[in-house]
Amino acid sequence: MHVQEWLETVPAVAVYALVGVVIGLESLGIPLPGEIILVSSALLASQHGDIDPVVLGACATAGAIIGDSIGYAIGRKGGRPMLAWLGAKFPRHFSEAHIATAERSFQKWGMWAVFFGRFVALLRIFAGPLAGVLRMPYWKFLIANVLGGIVWAGGTTAVIYYVGIVAESWLKRFSWLGLVAAVLIGVISMLVLKRKAKKAAPEPVVAAD
């Protein structure tokens, strides 16, 4: 089946729900490919007339904000024992070294760690729960959470959507080759944003003997 014909078979409501749920669960603290889902869905919206990019961006933003808020509440209630439990369940993502690095980021940058954490995969799953564990004032967390969710989710949707529009002629002419090219352009755009976010993150502190 031609790529364009296959795209037309995907129900819009299913895309909205998938994006909101996956990003929400990732923001809550469960390691899931939220960014990949968002990029793929935004590209899909550019080629699928039934998918509204504004609604898609709103669902992604809502999932990010709500998921982070739930993660904050869980972290505040569960405390450090919860981090130990997550380390046992997801040792690759919640290792002691990763937790220590994220904690130093929060201690130095505070609410900005929540904001810029949206653009860094590791901090994205840590932001909510760790902010709760460290007892960050909720009003600070909420401001950073909302602004970060809007900029990351809305910005990613807009950038990838317009990349897909520009690449539409390629998709029609070259099918999967055009799709791959569009995805690569979108990923490069996101890597630029990530690099800027990482420049704002603190360098690891080496403890003295």
PDB file of C-alpha atoms in Angstrom, residues 5-122:
ATOM      1  CA  GLU A   5      -3.019   5.719   1.429  1.00  0.00           C
ATOM      2  CA  TRP A   6      -1.831   4.019   4.624  1.00  0.00           C
ATOM      3  CA  LEU A   7      -1.710   7.337   6.484  1.00  0.00           C
ATOM      4  CA  GLU A   8      -5.334   8.003   5.578  1.00  0.00           C
ATOM      5  CA  THR A   9      -6.408   4.827   7.404  1.00  0.00           C
ATOM      6  CA  VAL A  10      -5.213   6.050  10.839  1.00  0.00           C
ATOM      7  CA  PRO A  11      -8.116   7.456  12.947  1.00  0.00           C
ATOM      8  CA  ALA A  12      -7.380  10.941  14.253  1.00  0.00           C
ATOM      9  CA  VAL A  13      -8.822  10.255  17.708  1.00  0.00           C
ATOM     10  CA  ALA A  14      -6.497   7.275  18.108  1.00  0.00           C
ATOM     11  CA  VAL A  15      -3.482   9.490  17.362  1.00  0.00           C
ATOM     12  CA  TYR A  16      -4.613  12.130  19.870  1.00  0.00           C
ATOM     13  CA  ALA A  17      -5.170   9.517  22.578  1.00  0.00           C
ATOM     14  CA  LEU A  18      -1.881   7.726  21.916  1.00  0.00           C
ATOM     15  CA  VAL A  19       0.141  10.940  22.097  1.00  0.00           C
ATOM     16  CA  GLY A  20      -1.540  12.159  25.278  1.00  0.00           C
ATOM     17  CA  VAL A  21      -1.287   8.824  27.101  1.00  0.00           C
ATOM     18  CA  VAL A  22       2.316   7.970  26.145  1.00  0.00           C
ATOM     19  CA  ILE A  23       3.648  11.443  26.930  1.00  0.00           C
ATOM     20  CA  GLY A  24       1.645  11.510  30.166  1.00  0.00           C
ATOM     21  CA  LEU A  25       3.055   8.179  31.321  1.00  0.00           C
ATOM     22  CA  GLU A  26       6.594   9.194  30.371  1.00  0.00           C
ATOM     23  CA  SER A  27       6.249  12.469  32.283  1.00  0.00           C
ATOM     24  CA  LEU A  28       4.879  10.529  35.244  1.00  0.00           C
ATOM     25  CA  GLY A  29       8.177   8.624  35.424  1.00  0.00           C
ATOM     26  CA  ILE A  30       7.680   5.552  33.220  1.00  0.00           C
ATOM     27  CA  PRO A  31      10.420   5.207  30.558  1.00  0.00           C
ATOM     28  CA  LEU A  32       8.505   5.429  27.271  1.00  0.00           C
ATOM     29  CA  PRO A  33       9.441   6.932  23.859  1.00  0.00           C
ATOM     30  CA  GLY A  34       7.266  10.037  24.241  1.00  0.00           C
ATOM     31  CA  GLU A  35       9.406  12.213  21.995  1.00  0.00           C
ATOM     32  CA  ILE A  36       9.455   9.619  19.213  1.00  0.00           C
ATOM     33  CA  ILE A  37       5.668   9.269  19.400  1.00  0.00           C
ATOM     34  CA  LEU A  38       5.210  13.040  19.278  1.00  0.00           C
ATOM     35  CA  VAL A  39       7.574  13.541  16.331  1.00  0.00           C
ATOM     36  CA  SER A  40       5.976  10.685  14.386  1.00  0.00           C
ATOM     37  CA  SER A  41       2.454  11.957  15.088  1.00  0.00           C
ATOM     38  CA  ALA A  42       3.265  15.538  14.097  1.00  0.00           C
ATOM     39  CA  LEU A  43       4.722  14.278  10.827  1.00  0.00           C
ATOM     40  CA  LEU A  44       1.632  12.147  10.366  1.00  0.00           C
ATOM     41  CA  ALA A  45      -0.575  15.222  10.904  1.00  0.00           C
ATOM     42  CA  SER A  46       1.217  17.052   8.100  1.00  0.00           C
ATOM     43  CA  GLN A  47       0.166  14.310   5.679  1.00  0.00           C
ATOM     44  CA  HIS A  48      -3.203  13.339   7.178  1.00  0.00           C
ATOM     45  CA  GLY A  49      -5.919  15.942   6.646  1.00  0.00           C
ATOM     46  CA  ASP A  50      -8.103  14.623   9.472  1.00  0.00           C
ATOM     47  CA  ILE A  51      -5.453  15.181  12.161  1.00  0.00           C
ATOM     48  CA  ASP A  52      -5.487  18.748  13.479  1.00  0.00           C
ATOM     49  CA  PRO A  53      -1.960  19.821  14.552  1.00  0.00           C
ATOM     50  CA  VAL A  54      -3.425  22.275  17.074  1.00  0.00           C
ATOM     51  CA  VAL A  55      -5.447  19.528  18.762  1.00  0.00           C
ATOM     52  CA  LEU A  56      -2.425  17.219  18.573  1.00  0.00           C
ATOM     53  CA  GLY A  57      -0.194  19.819  20.232  1.00  0.00           C
ATOM     54  CA  ALA A  58      -2.856  20.468  22.878  1.00  0.00           C
ATOM     55  CA  CYS A  59      -3.117  16.738  23.686  1.00  0.00           C
ATOM     56  CA  ALA A  60       0.661  16.447  23.916  1.00  0.00           C
ATOM     57  CA  THR A  61       0.858  19.518  26.159  1.00  0.00           C
ATOM     58  CA  ALA A  62      -1.953  18.284  28.397  1.00  0.00           C
ATOM     59  CA  GLY A  63      -0.353  14.855  28.715  1.00  0.00           C
ATOM     60  CA  ALA A  64       2.992  16.401  29.607  1.00  0.00           C
ATOM     61  CA  ILE A  65       1.578  18.764  32.245  1.00  0.00           C
ATOM     62  CA  ILE A  66      -0.817  16.255  33.826  1.00  0.00           C
ATOM     63  CA  GLY A  67       1.754  13.452  33.826  1.00  0.00           C
ATOM     64  CA  ASP A  68       4.383  15.643  35.455  1.00  0.00           C
ATOM     65  CA  SER A  69       1.899  16.808  38.098  1.00  0.00           C
ATOM     66  CA  ILE A  70       0.938  13.230  38.980  1.00  0.00           C
ATOM     67  CA  GLY A  71       4.624  12.314  39.108  1.00  0.00           C
ATOM     68  CA  TYR A  72       5.226  15.239  41.478  1.00  0.00           C
ATOM     69  CA  ALA A  73       2.422  14.072  43.781  1.00  0.00           C
ATOM     70  CA  ILE A  74       3.720  10.492  43.775  1.00  0.00           C
ATOM     71  CA  GLY A  75       7.280  11.622  44.436  1.00  0.00           C
ATOM     72  CA  ARG A  76       6.217  13.897  47.281  1.00  0.00           C
ATOM     73  CA  LYS A  77       4.278  11.077  48.931  1.00  0.00           C
ATOM     74  CA  GLY A  78       6.650   8.206  48.179  1.00  0.00           C
ATOM     75  CA  GLY A  79       9.922   9.997  48.907  1.00  0.00           C
ATOM     76  CA  ARG A  80      13.298   8.345  48.422  1.00  0.00           C
ATOM     77  CA  PRO A  81      11.993   4.787  48.975  1.00  0.00           C
ATOM     78  CA  MET A  82      10.065   5.276  45.738  1.00  0.00           C
ATOM     79  CA  LEU A  83      13.291   6.135  43.881  1.00  0.00           C
ATOM     80  CA  ALA A  84      14.875   2.955  45.259  1.00  0.00           C
ATOM     81  CA  TRP A  85      11.877   0.947  44.037  1.00  0.00           C
ATOM     82  CA  LEU A  86      12.101   2.542  40.585  1.00  0.00           C
ATOM     83  CA  GLY A  87      15.818   1.762  40.518  1.00  0.00           C
ATOM     84  CA  ALA A  88      15.035  -1.900  41.085  1.00  0.00           C
ATOM     85  CA  LYS A  89      12.356  -1.933  38.367  1.00  0.00           C
ATOM     86  CA  PHE A  90      14.154   0.255  35.800  1.00  0.00           C
ATOM     87  CA  PRO A  91      17.900   0.036  36.633  1.00  0.00           C
ATOM     88  CA  ARG A  92      18.902   1.437  33.252  1.00  0.00           C
ATOM     89  CA  HIS A  93      16.980   4.677  33.754  1.00  0.00           C
ATOM     90  CA  PHE A  94      16.823   5.053  37.541  1.00  0.00           C
ATOM     91  CA  SER A  95      20.331   3.992  38.515  1.00  0.00           C
ATOM     92  CA  GLU A  96      21.953   5.695  41.514  1.00  0.00           C
ATOM     93  CA  ALA A  97      24.300   7.599  39.192  1.00  0.00           C
ATOM     94  CA  HIS A  98      21.415   8.967  37.106  1.00  0.00           C
ATOM     95  CA  ILE A  99      19.454   9.931  40.198  1.00  0.00           C
ATOM     96  CA  ALA A 100      22.493  11.710  41.662  1.00  0.00           C
ATOM     97  CA  THR A 101      23.064  13.633  38.427  1.00  0.00           C
ATOM     98  CA  ALA A 102      19.410  14.686  38.223  1.00  0.00           C
ATOM     99  CA  GLU A 103      19.395  15.658  41.893  1.00  0.00           C
ATOM    100  CA  ARG A 104      22.426  17.925  41.437  1.00  0.00           C
ATOM    101  CA  SER A 105      20.641  19.561  38.503  1.00  0.00           C
ATOM    102  CA  PHE A 106      17.596  20.260  40.661  1.00  0.00           C
ATOM    103  CA  GLN A 107      19.619  21.566  43.585  1.00  0.00           C
ATOM    104  CA  LYS A 108      21.535  23.998  41.383  1.00  0.00           C
ATOM    105  CA  TRP A 109      18.862  25.071  38.896  1.00  0.00           C
ATOM    106  CA  GLY A 110      15.608  24.516  40.778  1.00  0.00           C
ATOM    107  CA  MET A 111      12.530  25.132  38.667  1.00  0.00           C
ATOM    108  CA  TRP A 112      14.657  25.621  35.530  1.00  0.00           C
ATOM    109  CA  ALA A 113      15.657  21.961  35.776  1.00  0.00           C
ATOM    110  CA  VAL A 114      11.969  21.116  35.339  1.00  0.00           C
ATOM    111  CA  PHE A 115      11.652  23.458  32.359  1.00  0.00           C
ATOM    112  CA  PHE A 116      14.796  22.396  30.476  1.00  0.00           C
ATOM    113  CA  GLY A 117      14.297  18.800  31.559  1.00  0.00           C
ATOM    114  CA  ARG A 118      11.556  18.593  28.923  1.00  0.00           C
ATOM    115  CA  PHE A 119      14.219  18.644  26.220  1.00  0.00           C
ATOM    116  CA  VAL A 120      16.475  15.990  27.789  1.00  0.00           C
ATOM    117  CA  ALA A 121      15.224  12.393  27.787  1.00  0.00           C
ATOM    118  CA  LEU A 122      16.699  11.456  31.185  1.00  0.00           C
TER     119      LEU A 122
END
